[in-house]
PDB file of C-alpha atoms in Angstrom:
ATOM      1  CA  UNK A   1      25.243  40.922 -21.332  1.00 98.00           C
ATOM      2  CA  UNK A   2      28.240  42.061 -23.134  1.00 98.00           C
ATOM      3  CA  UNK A   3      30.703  39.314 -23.194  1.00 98.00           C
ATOM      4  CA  UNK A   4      34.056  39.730 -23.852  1.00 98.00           C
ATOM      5  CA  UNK A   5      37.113  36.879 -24.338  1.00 97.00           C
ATOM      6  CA  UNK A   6      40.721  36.863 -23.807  1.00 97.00           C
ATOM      7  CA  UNK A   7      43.554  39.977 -24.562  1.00 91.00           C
ATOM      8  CA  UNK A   8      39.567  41.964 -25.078  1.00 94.00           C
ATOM      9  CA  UNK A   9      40.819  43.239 -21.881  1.00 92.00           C
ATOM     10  CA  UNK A  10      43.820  45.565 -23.892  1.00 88.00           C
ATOM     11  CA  UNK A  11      41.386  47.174 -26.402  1.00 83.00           C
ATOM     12  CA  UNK A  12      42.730  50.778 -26.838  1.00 81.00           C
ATOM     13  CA  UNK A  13      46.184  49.330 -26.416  1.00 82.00           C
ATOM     14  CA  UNK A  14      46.684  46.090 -28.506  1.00 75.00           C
ATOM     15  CA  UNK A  15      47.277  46.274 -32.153  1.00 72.00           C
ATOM     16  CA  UNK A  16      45.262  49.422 -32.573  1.00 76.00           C
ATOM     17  CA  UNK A  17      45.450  49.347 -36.270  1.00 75.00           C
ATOM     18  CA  UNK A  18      43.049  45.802 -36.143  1.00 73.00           C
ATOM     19  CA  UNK A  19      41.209  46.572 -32.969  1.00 69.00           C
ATOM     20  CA  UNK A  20      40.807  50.643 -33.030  1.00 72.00           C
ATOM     21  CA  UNK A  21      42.186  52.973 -30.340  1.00 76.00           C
ATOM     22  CA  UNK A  22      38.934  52.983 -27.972  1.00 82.00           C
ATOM     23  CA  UNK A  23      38.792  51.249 -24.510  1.00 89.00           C
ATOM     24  CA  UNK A  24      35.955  48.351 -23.910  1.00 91.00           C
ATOM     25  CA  UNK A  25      34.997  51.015 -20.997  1.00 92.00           C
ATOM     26  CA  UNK A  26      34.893  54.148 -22.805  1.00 92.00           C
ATOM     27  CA  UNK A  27      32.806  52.165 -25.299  1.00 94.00           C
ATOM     28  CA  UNK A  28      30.711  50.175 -23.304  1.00 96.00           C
ATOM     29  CA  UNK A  29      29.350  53.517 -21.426  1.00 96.00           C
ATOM     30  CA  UNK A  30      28.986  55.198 -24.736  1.00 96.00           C
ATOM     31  CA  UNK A  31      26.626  51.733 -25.405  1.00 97.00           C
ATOM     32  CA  UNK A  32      24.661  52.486 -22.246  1.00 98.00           C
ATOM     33  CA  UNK A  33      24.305  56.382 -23.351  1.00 97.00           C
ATOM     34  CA  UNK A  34      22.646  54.824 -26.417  1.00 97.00           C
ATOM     35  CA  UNK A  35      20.725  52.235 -25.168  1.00 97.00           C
ATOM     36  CA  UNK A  36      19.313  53.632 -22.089  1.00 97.00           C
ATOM     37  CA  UNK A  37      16.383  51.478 -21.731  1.00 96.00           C
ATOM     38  CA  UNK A  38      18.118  48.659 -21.916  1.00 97.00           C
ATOM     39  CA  UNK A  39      20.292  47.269 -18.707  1.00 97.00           C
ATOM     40  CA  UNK A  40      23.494  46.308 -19.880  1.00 98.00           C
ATOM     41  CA  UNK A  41      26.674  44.422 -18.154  1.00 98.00           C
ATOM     42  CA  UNK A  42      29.969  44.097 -19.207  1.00 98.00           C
ATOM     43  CA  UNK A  43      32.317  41.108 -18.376  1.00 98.00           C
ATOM     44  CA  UNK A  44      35.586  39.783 -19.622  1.00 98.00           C
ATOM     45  CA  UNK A  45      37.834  37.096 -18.503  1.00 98.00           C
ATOM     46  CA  UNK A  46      40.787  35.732 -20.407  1.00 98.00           C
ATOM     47  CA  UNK A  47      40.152  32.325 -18.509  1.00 98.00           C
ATOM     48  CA  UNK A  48      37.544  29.998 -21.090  1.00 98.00           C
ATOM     49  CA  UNK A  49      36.138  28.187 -17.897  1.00 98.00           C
ATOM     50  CA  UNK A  50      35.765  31.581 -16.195  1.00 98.00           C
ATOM     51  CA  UNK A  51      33.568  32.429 -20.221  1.00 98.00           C
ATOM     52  CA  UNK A  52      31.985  29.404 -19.779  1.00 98.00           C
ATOM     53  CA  UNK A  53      30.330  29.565 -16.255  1.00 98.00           C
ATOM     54  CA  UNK A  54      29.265  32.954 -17.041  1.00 98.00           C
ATOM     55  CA  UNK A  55      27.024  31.967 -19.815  1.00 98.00           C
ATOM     56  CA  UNK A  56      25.822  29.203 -17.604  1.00 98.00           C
ATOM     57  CA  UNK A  57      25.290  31.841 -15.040  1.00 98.00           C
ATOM     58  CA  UNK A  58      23.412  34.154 -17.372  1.00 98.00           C
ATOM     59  CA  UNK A  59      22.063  31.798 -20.261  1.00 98.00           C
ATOM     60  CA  UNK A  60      18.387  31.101 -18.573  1.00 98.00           C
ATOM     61  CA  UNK A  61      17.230  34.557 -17.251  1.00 98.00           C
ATOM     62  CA  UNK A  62      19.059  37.166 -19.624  1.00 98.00           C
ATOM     63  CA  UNK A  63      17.307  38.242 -22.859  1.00 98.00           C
ATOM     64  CA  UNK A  64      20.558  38.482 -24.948  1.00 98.00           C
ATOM     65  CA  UNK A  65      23.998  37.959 -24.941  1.00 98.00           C
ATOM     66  CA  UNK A  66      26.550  39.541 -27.008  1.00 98.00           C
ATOM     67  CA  UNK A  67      30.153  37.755 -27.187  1.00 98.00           C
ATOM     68  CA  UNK A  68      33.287  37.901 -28.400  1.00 98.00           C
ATOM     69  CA  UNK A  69      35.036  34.871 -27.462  1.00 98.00           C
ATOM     70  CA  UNK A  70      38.139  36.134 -29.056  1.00 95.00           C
ATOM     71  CA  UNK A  71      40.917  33.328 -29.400  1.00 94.00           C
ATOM     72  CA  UNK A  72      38.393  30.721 -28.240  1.00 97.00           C
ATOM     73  CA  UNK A  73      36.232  31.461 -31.196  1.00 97.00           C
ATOM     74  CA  UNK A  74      38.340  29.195 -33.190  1.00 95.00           C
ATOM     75  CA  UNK A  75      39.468  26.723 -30.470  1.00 96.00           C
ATOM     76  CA  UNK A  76      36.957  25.724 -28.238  1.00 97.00           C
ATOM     77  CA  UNK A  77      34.285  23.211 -28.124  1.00 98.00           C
ATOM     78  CA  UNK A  78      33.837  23.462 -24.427  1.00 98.00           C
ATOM     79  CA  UNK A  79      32.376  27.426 -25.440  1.00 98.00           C
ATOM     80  CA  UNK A  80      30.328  26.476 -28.094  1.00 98.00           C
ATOM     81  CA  UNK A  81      28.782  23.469 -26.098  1.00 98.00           C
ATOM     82  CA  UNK A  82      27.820  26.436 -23.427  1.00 98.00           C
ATOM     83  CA  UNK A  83      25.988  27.997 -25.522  1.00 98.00           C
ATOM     84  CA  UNK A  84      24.038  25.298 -27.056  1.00 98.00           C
ATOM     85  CA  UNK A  85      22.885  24.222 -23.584  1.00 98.00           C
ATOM     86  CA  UNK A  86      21.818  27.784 -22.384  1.00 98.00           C
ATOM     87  CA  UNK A  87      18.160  28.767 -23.758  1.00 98.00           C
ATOM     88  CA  UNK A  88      19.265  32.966 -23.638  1.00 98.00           C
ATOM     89  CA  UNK A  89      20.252  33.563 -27.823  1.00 98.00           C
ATOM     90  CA  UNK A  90      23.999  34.448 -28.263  1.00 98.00           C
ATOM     91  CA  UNK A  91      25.062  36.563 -30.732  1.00 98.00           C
ATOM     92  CA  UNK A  92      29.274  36.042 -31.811  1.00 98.00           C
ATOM     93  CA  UNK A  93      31.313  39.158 -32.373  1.00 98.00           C
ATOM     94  CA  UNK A  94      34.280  40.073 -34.010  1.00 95.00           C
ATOM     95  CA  UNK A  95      35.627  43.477 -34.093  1.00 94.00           C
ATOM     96  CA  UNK A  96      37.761  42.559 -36.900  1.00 89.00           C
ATOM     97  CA  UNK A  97      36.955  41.340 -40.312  1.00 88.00           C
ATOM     98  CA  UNK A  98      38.246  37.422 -39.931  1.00 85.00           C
ATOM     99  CA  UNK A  99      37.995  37.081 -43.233  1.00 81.00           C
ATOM    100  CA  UNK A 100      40.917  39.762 -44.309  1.00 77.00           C
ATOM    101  CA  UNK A 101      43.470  38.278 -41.242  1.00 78.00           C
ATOM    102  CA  UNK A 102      45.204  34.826 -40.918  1.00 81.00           C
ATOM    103  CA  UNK A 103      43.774  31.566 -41.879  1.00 84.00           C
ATOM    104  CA  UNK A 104      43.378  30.299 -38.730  1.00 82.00           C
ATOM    105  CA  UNK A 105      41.383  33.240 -37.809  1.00 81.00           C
ATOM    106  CA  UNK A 106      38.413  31.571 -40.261  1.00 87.00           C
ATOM    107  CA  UNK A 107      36.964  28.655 -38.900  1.00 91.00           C
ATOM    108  CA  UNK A 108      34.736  29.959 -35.698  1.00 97.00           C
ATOM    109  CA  UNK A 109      33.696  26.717 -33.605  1.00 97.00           C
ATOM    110  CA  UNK A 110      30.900  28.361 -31.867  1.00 98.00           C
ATOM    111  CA  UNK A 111      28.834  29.981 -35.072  1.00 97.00           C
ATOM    112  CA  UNK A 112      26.898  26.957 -34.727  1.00 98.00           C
ATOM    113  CA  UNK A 113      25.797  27.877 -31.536  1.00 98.00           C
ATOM    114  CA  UNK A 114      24.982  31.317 -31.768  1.00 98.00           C
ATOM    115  CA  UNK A 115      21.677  33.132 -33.253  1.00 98.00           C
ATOM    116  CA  UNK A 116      23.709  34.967 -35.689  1.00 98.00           C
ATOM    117  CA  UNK A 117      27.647  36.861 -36.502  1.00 98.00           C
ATOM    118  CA  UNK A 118      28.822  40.074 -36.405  1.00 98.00           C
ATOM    119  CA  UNK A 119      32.265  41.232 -37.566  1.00 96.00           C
ATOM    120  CA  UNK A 120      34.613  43.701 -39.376  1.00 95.00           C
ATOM    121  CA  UNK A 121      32.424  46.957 -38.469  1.00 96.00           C
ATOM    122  CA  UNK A 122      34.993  47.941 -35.420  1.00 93.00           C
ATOM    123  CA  UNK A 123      33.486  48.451 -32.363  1.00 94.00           C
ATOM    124  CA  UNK A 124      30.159  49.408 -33.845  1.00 95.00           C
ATOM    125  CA  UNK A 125      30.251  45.623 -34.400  1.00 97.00           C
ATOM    126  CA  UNK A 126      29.240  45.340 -29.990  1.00 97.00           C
ATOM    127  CA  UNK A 127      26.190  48.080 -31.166  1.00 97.00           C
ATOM    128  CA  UNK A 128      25.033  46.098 -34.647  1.00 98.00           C
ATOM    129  CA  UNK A 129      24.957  42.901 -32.076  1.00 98.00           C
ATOM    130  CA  UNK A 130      22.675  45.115 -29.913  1.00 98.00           C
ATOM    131  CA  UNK A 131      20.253  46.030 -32.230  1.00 98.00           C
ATOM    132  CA  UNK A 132      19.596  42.237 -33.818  1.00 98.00           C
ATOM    133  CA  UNK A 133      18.860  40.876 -30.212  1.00 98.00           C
ATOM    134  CA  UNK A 134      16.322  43.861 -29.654  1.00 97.00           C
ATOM    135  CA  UNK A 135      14.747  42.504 -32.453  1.00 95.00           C
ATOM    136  CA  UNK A 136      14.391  39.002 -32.193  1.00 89.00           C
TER     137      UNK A 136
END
């Protein structure tokens, strides 16, 4: 499951200088052209409760989930205390290098929760996410 948080919904259109000029569509098929053997789903909501239920909904049966929580990385509890009551391993994406933007941007409250981070690599950072849960 590719898992994507709020505004995630404008990639291609917001702030392409940050967040590239590529849809989550165009990139998500080019994701299942790669990874063929692999069923993947997309979802994004920018509601947190609408986040949270699906990683309740998924977080038992899936083998891997792949999230960007976007805002919520660095304001919710509620998010990471989903994933540290789900038993499927979350990795947390950022498209973005956190690190090189706004303060605010640097405290993630749901690292702790999540089997690893990925960030600052672009889009590629949905594929790098990819390839560490095939591996665990």
């Amino acid at each position: 499951m590719v898992l994507n948080g709020p505004n995630l919904n404008l990639l291609g259109r917001r702030e392409p200088d940050i967040y590239g000029s590529s849809s989550m569509e165009n990139y998500f098929l080019a994701l299942q052209e790669r990874y063929p053997e692999v069923e993947l789903e997309y979802c994004q909501s920018n509601i947190e409760g609408e986040l949270i239920d699906k990683l309740h909904e998924v977080g038992f049966t899936y083998d891997g989930i792949v999230f960007n929580a976007g805002a919520y990385t660095h304001t919710s509890v509620a998010i990471h205390d989903a994933i540290k009551a789900i038993d499927t391993p979350v990795v947390e994406v950022h498209i973005s290098n956190v690190y090189q933007r706004e303060t605010y941007r640097h405290t993630s409250l749901i690292t702790g929760a999540c089997a690893g981070v990925i960030g600052g690599f672009g889009m590629n950072s949905y594929l790098l996410a990819i390839e560490a849960l095939l591996t665990l």
